[in-house]
Amino acid sequence: MTNDKSDNWLEIGKIVSPQGLSGELRVYPVSDFPERFEIPGKRWLLRSGDTEPQPIELLTGRYISNKNLYVIKLAGVENCDQAEALRGCTLMVPASDRPQLGEDEYHVLDLIGLEVFMQTSGELVGTVVDIIPAGNDLLEVKLHKSFATDKEQTTNDKKQKTVLIPFVEAIAPVVDLKSNRIEITPPPGLLEINN
């Protein structure tokens, strides 16, 4: 079977380059769970060309916030050459290792692509194109053409507008993954676009 590999493993990050001379590695995270990179323990490494990830031990990890990178130390990677050999490799965890989510928590990837509707009118506002992590996460919503036009907010540039909506229960009370929709009750002015 060819595709069971992807079902059994979750990619958590990609090794982008060595960091310094002592074998540390820079990792670009695709997981929104910091403990994947900061808590020591077993991870799996998929080398390019391999089909099965190999277990590897994570010793330490720290977040470099201005670069959105983690710097990690793996067991057995002691110098820059060994680190260089891992450039482009993927860090994985077993899919069964998804952190358990509380009832009101969502995996970020589950939210991208959901359609956003006004709860009161049922009007389509737009589509979630990104999640911006902040104190409260922000949903970046690309406004649907009809919504932007109604509000006479189209500008001459052809770019569709996006707005940021705080992802909090007061503003986005309904998240329905099965129906692919989020319903929002934005306070007045939230969807006004600053041209």
CSV table of C-alpha atoms in Angstrom, one decimal:
chain,number,residue,atom,x,y,z
A,1,MET,CA,0.0,0.0,0.0
A,2,THR,CA,1.4,3.4,-0.9
A,3,ASN,CA,-0.6,5.9,1.0
A,4,ASP,CA,-0.8,4.4,4.5
A,5,LYS,CA,2.5,6.1,5.4
A,6,SER,CA,0.9,9.5,5.4
A,7,ASP,CA,-2.0,8.3,7.5
A,8,ASN,CA,0.3,6.9,10.2
A,9,TRP,CA,2.5,9.9,10.5
A,10,LEU,CA,2.1,13.6,11.2
A,11,GLU,CA,4.8,15.9,9.9
A,12,ILE,CA,5.7,18.4,12.6
A,13,GLY,CA,8.6,20.3,11.0
A,14,LYS,CA,11.2,20.5,8.4
A,15,ILE,CA,14.9,20.8,9.1
A,16,VAL,CA,16.1,23.8,7.2
A,17,SER,CA,19.7,24.2,8.1
A,18,PRO,CA,22.4,23.7,10.7
A,19,GLN,CA,22.6,26.3,13.5
A,20,GLY,CA,26.1,26.9,14.7
A,21,LEU,CA,28.9,24.4,14.9
A,22,SER,CA,27.7,22.0,17.6
A,23,GLY,CA,25.2,20.0,15.6
A,24,GLU,CA,22.1,22.1,16.4
A,25,LEU,CA,19.4,22.3,13.7
A,26,ARG,CA,17.0,24.9,12.7
A,27,VAL,CA,13.5,23.6,12.2
A,28,TYR,CA,10.6,25.3,10.5
A,29,PRO,CA,7.5,24.1,12.4
A,30,VAL,CA,4.3,23.0,10.7
A,31,SER,CA,2.8,22.0,14.1
A,32,ASP,CA,1.2,24.5,16.4
A,33,PHE,CA,2.2,22.5,19.5
A,34,PRO,CA,5.5,23.9,20.9
A,35,GLU,CA,6.0,20.8,23.0
A,36,ARG,CA,6.8,18.9,19.8
A,37,PHE,CA,10.1,20.7,19.7
A,38,GLU,CA,10.7,21.7,23.4
A,39,ILE,CA,10.0,18.6,25.3
A,40,PRO,CA,12.8,16.0,25.1
A,41,GLY,CA,11.9,12.5,23.9
A,42,LYS,CA,11.5,10.4,20.9
A,43,ARG,CA,10.7,11.8,17.5
A,44,TRP,CA,11.0,10.3,14.0
A,45,LEU,CA,13.1,11.6,11.2
A,46,LEU,CA,12.2,11.0,7.5
A,47,ARG,CA,15.3,11.4,5.3
A,48,SER,CA,14.7,12.3,1.7
A,49,GLY,CA,14.5,9.2,-0.4
A,50,ASP,CA,13.3,7.1,2.6
A,51,THR,CA,9.8,5.8,2.9
A,52,GLU,CA,9.8,5.0,6.6
A,53,PRO,CA,10.8,7.5,9.3
A,54,GLN,CA,13.6,6.5,11.8
A,55,PRO,CA,13.3,7.1,15.5
A,56,ILE,CA,15.6,9.8,16.9
A,57,GLU,CA,16.0,11.4,20.3
A,58,LEU,CA,15.2,15.1,20.8
A,59,LEU,CA,17.5,16.4,23.5
A,60,THR,CA,16.6,20.2,23.7
A,61,GLY,CA,14.7,22.7,21.7
A,62,ARG,CA,14.0,26.4,21.9
A,63,TYR,CA,11.9,28.8,19.9
A,64,ILE,CA,13.3,31.8,18.0
A,65,SER,CA,10.3,34.0,17.8
A,66,ASN,CA,11.4,36.6,15.3
A,67,LYS,CA,12.2,33.9,12.8
A,68,ASN,CA,9.4,31.5,13.6
A,69,LEU,CA,11.9,28.7,13.9
A,70,TYR,CA,12.9,26.2,16.5
A,71,VAL,CA,16.5,25.4,17.2
A,72,ILE,CA,16.8,21.7,18.3
A,73,LYS,CA,19.5,19.3,19.3
A,74,LEU,CA,19.2,15.7,18.3
A,75,ALA,CA,21.1,12.8,19.9
A,76,GLY,CA,24.0,11.7,17.8
A,77,VAL,CA,24.2,14.9,15.8
A,78,GLU,CA,27.4,16.4,17.2
A,79,ASN,CA,28.8,18.7,14.6
A,80,CYS,CA,28.0,20.9,11.6
A,81,ASP,CA,28.6,18.2,9.0
A,82,GLN,CA,26.2,15.8,10.6
A,83,ALA,CA,23.7,18.5,10.9
A,84,GLU,CA,24.2,19.5,7.3
A,85,ALA,CA,23.4,15.9,6.3
A,86,LEU,CA,20.0,16.3,7.8
A,87,ARG,CA,19.1,19.5,5.8
A,88,GLY,CA,15.6,19.0,4.2
A,89,CYS,CA,14.7,16.0,6.4
A,90,THR,CA,11.2,16.0,7.9
A,91,LEU,CA,10.4,15.5,11.6
A,92,MET,CA,7.5,13.3,12.3
A,93,VAL,CA,5.4,11.9,15.1
A,94,PRO,CA,2.9,9.0,14.9
A,95,ALA,CA,-0.5,10.2,13.9
A,96,SER,CA,-1.9,8.7,17.1
A,97,ASP,CA,0.2,11.2,19.0
A,98,ARG,CA,-2.1,14.2,18.1
A,99,PRO,CA,-2.5,16.1,21.4
A,100,GLN,CA,-5.9,15.6,22.7
A,101,LEU,CA,-8.0,18.7,22.2
A,102,GLY,CA,-10.4,20.2,24.6
A,103,GLU,CA,-14.0,20.6,23.4
A,104,ASP,CA,-13.5,24.1,22.2
A,105,GLU,CA,-10.1,23.7,20.6
A,106,TYR,CA,-9.3,23.1,17.0
A,107,HIS,CA,-6.3,22.1,15.0
A,108,VAL,CA,-5.4,25.2,13.0
A,109,LEU,CA,-5.3,23.3,9.8
A,110,ASP,CA,-8.9,22.3,10.3
A,111,LEU,CA,-10.0,25.9,10.2
A,112,ILE,CA,-8.3,27.0,7.0
A,113,GLY,CA,-10.8,26.9,4.1
A,114,LEU,CA,-13.9,27.1,6.3
A,115,GLU,CA,-16.5,29.5,5.1
A,116,VAL,CA,-17.5,32.3,7.4
A,117,PHE,CA,-21.2,33.4,7.7
A,118,MET,CA,-22.9,36.1,9.6
A,119,GLN,CA,-24.9,34.3,12.2
A,120,THR,CA,-27.8,36.7,12.2
A,121,SER,CA,-28.3,37.1,8.4
A,122,GLY,CA,-26.7,33.9,7.1
A,123,GLU,CA,-24.8,36.1,4.7
A,124,LEU,CA,-21.5,34.6,3.4
A,125,VAL,CA,-18.7,36.8,4.6
A,126,GLY,CA,-15.7,35.0,3.1
A,127,THR,CA,-13.2,32.2,3.6
A,128,VAL,CA,-10.6,31.6,6.2
A,129,VAL,CA,-7.2,31.8,4.5
A,130,ASP,CA,-4.9,31.8,7.5
A,131,ILE,CA,-4.7,31.8,11.2
A,132,ILE,CA,-2.5,34.4,12.9
A,133,PRO,CA,-1.3,33.2,16.3
A,134,ALA,CA,-1.7,36.0,18.9
A,135,GLY,CA,-2.9,36.2,22.5
A,136,ASN,CA,-6.2,35.2,20.9
A,137,ASP,CA,-5.8,33.6,17.5
A,138,LEU,CA,-7.0,35.8,14.6
A,139,LEU,CA,-8.8,34.3,11.6
A,140,GLU,CA,-7.7,36.0,8.4
A,141,VAL,CA,-10.8,35.9,6.3
A,142,LYS,CA,-10.7,36.7,2.6
A,143,LEU,CA,-13.9,38.6,1.9
A,144,HIS,CA,-16.4,37.2,-0.6
A,145,LYS,CA,-16.8,39.5,-3.6
A,146,SER,CA,-20.5,40.1,-2.9
A,147,PHE,CA,-19.8,41.0,0.7
A,148,ALA,CA,-17.1,43.5,-0.1
A,149,THR,CA,-19.2,45.1,-2.9
A,150,ASP,CA,-22.3,45.4,-0.8
A,151,LYS,CA,-20.4,47.5,1.7
A,152,GLU,CA,-19.1,49.7,-1.1
A,153,GLN,CA,-15.6,48.8,0.0
A,154,THR,CA,-14.1,47.7,-3.2
A,155,THR,CA,-11.1,49.7,-4.1
A,156,ASN,CA,-9.4,50.0,-7.4
A,157,ASP,CA,-6.8,47.4,-6.8
A,158,LYS,CA,-8.1,44.1,-7.9
A,159,LYS,CA,-6.9,42.3,-4.8
A,160,GLN,CA,-9.7,40.8,-2.7
A,161,LYS,CA,-9.7,42.3,0.8
A,162,THR,CA,-9.0,40.3,3.9
A,163,VAL,CA,-10.1,41.1,7.4
A,164,LEU,CA,-8.9,39.8,10.7
A,165,ILE,CA,-11.5,38.3,13.1
A,166,PRO,CA,-10.5,37.4,16.7
A,167,PHE,CA,-11.1,33.7,17.1
A,168,VAL,CA,-13.0,34.0,20.4
A,169,GLU,CA,-16.3,32.5,21.4
A,170,ALA,CA,-18.1,35.9,21.7
A,171,ILE,CA,-17.3,36.7,18.0
A,172,ALA,CA,-17.2,33.2,16.5
A,173,PRO,CA,-19.7,31.2,18.5
A,174,VAL,CA,-20.2,28.4,16.0
A,175,VAL,CA,-17.5,26.4,14.4
A,176,ASP,CA,-18.9,23.5,12.5
A,177,LEU,CA,-16.2,21.4,10.9
A,178,LYS,CA,-18.6,18.9,9.4
A,179,SER,CA,-20.5,21.6,7.5
A,180,ASN,CA,-17.3,23.5,6.7
A,181,ARG,CA,-18.6,26.7,8.3
A,182,ILE,CA,-17.9,29.3,11.0
A,183,GLU,CA,-20.7,31.6,12.1
A,184,ILE,CA,-19.7,35.0,13.4
A,185,THR,CA,-21.4,37.7,15.4
A,186,PRO,CA,-18.9,40.6,14.9
A,187,PRO,CA,-19.3,43.8,16.9
A,188,PRO,CA,-20.1,46.8,14.7
A,189,GLY,CA,-17.1,48.1,12.8
A,190,LEU,CA,-15.1,44.9,13.0
A,191,LEU,CA,-15.7,44.1,9.3
A,192,GLU,CA,-15.2,47.7,8.2
A,193,ILE,CA,-12.2,47.7,6.0
A,194,ASN,CA,-9.5,50.3,6.2
A,195,ASN,CA,-8.7,51.3,2.7
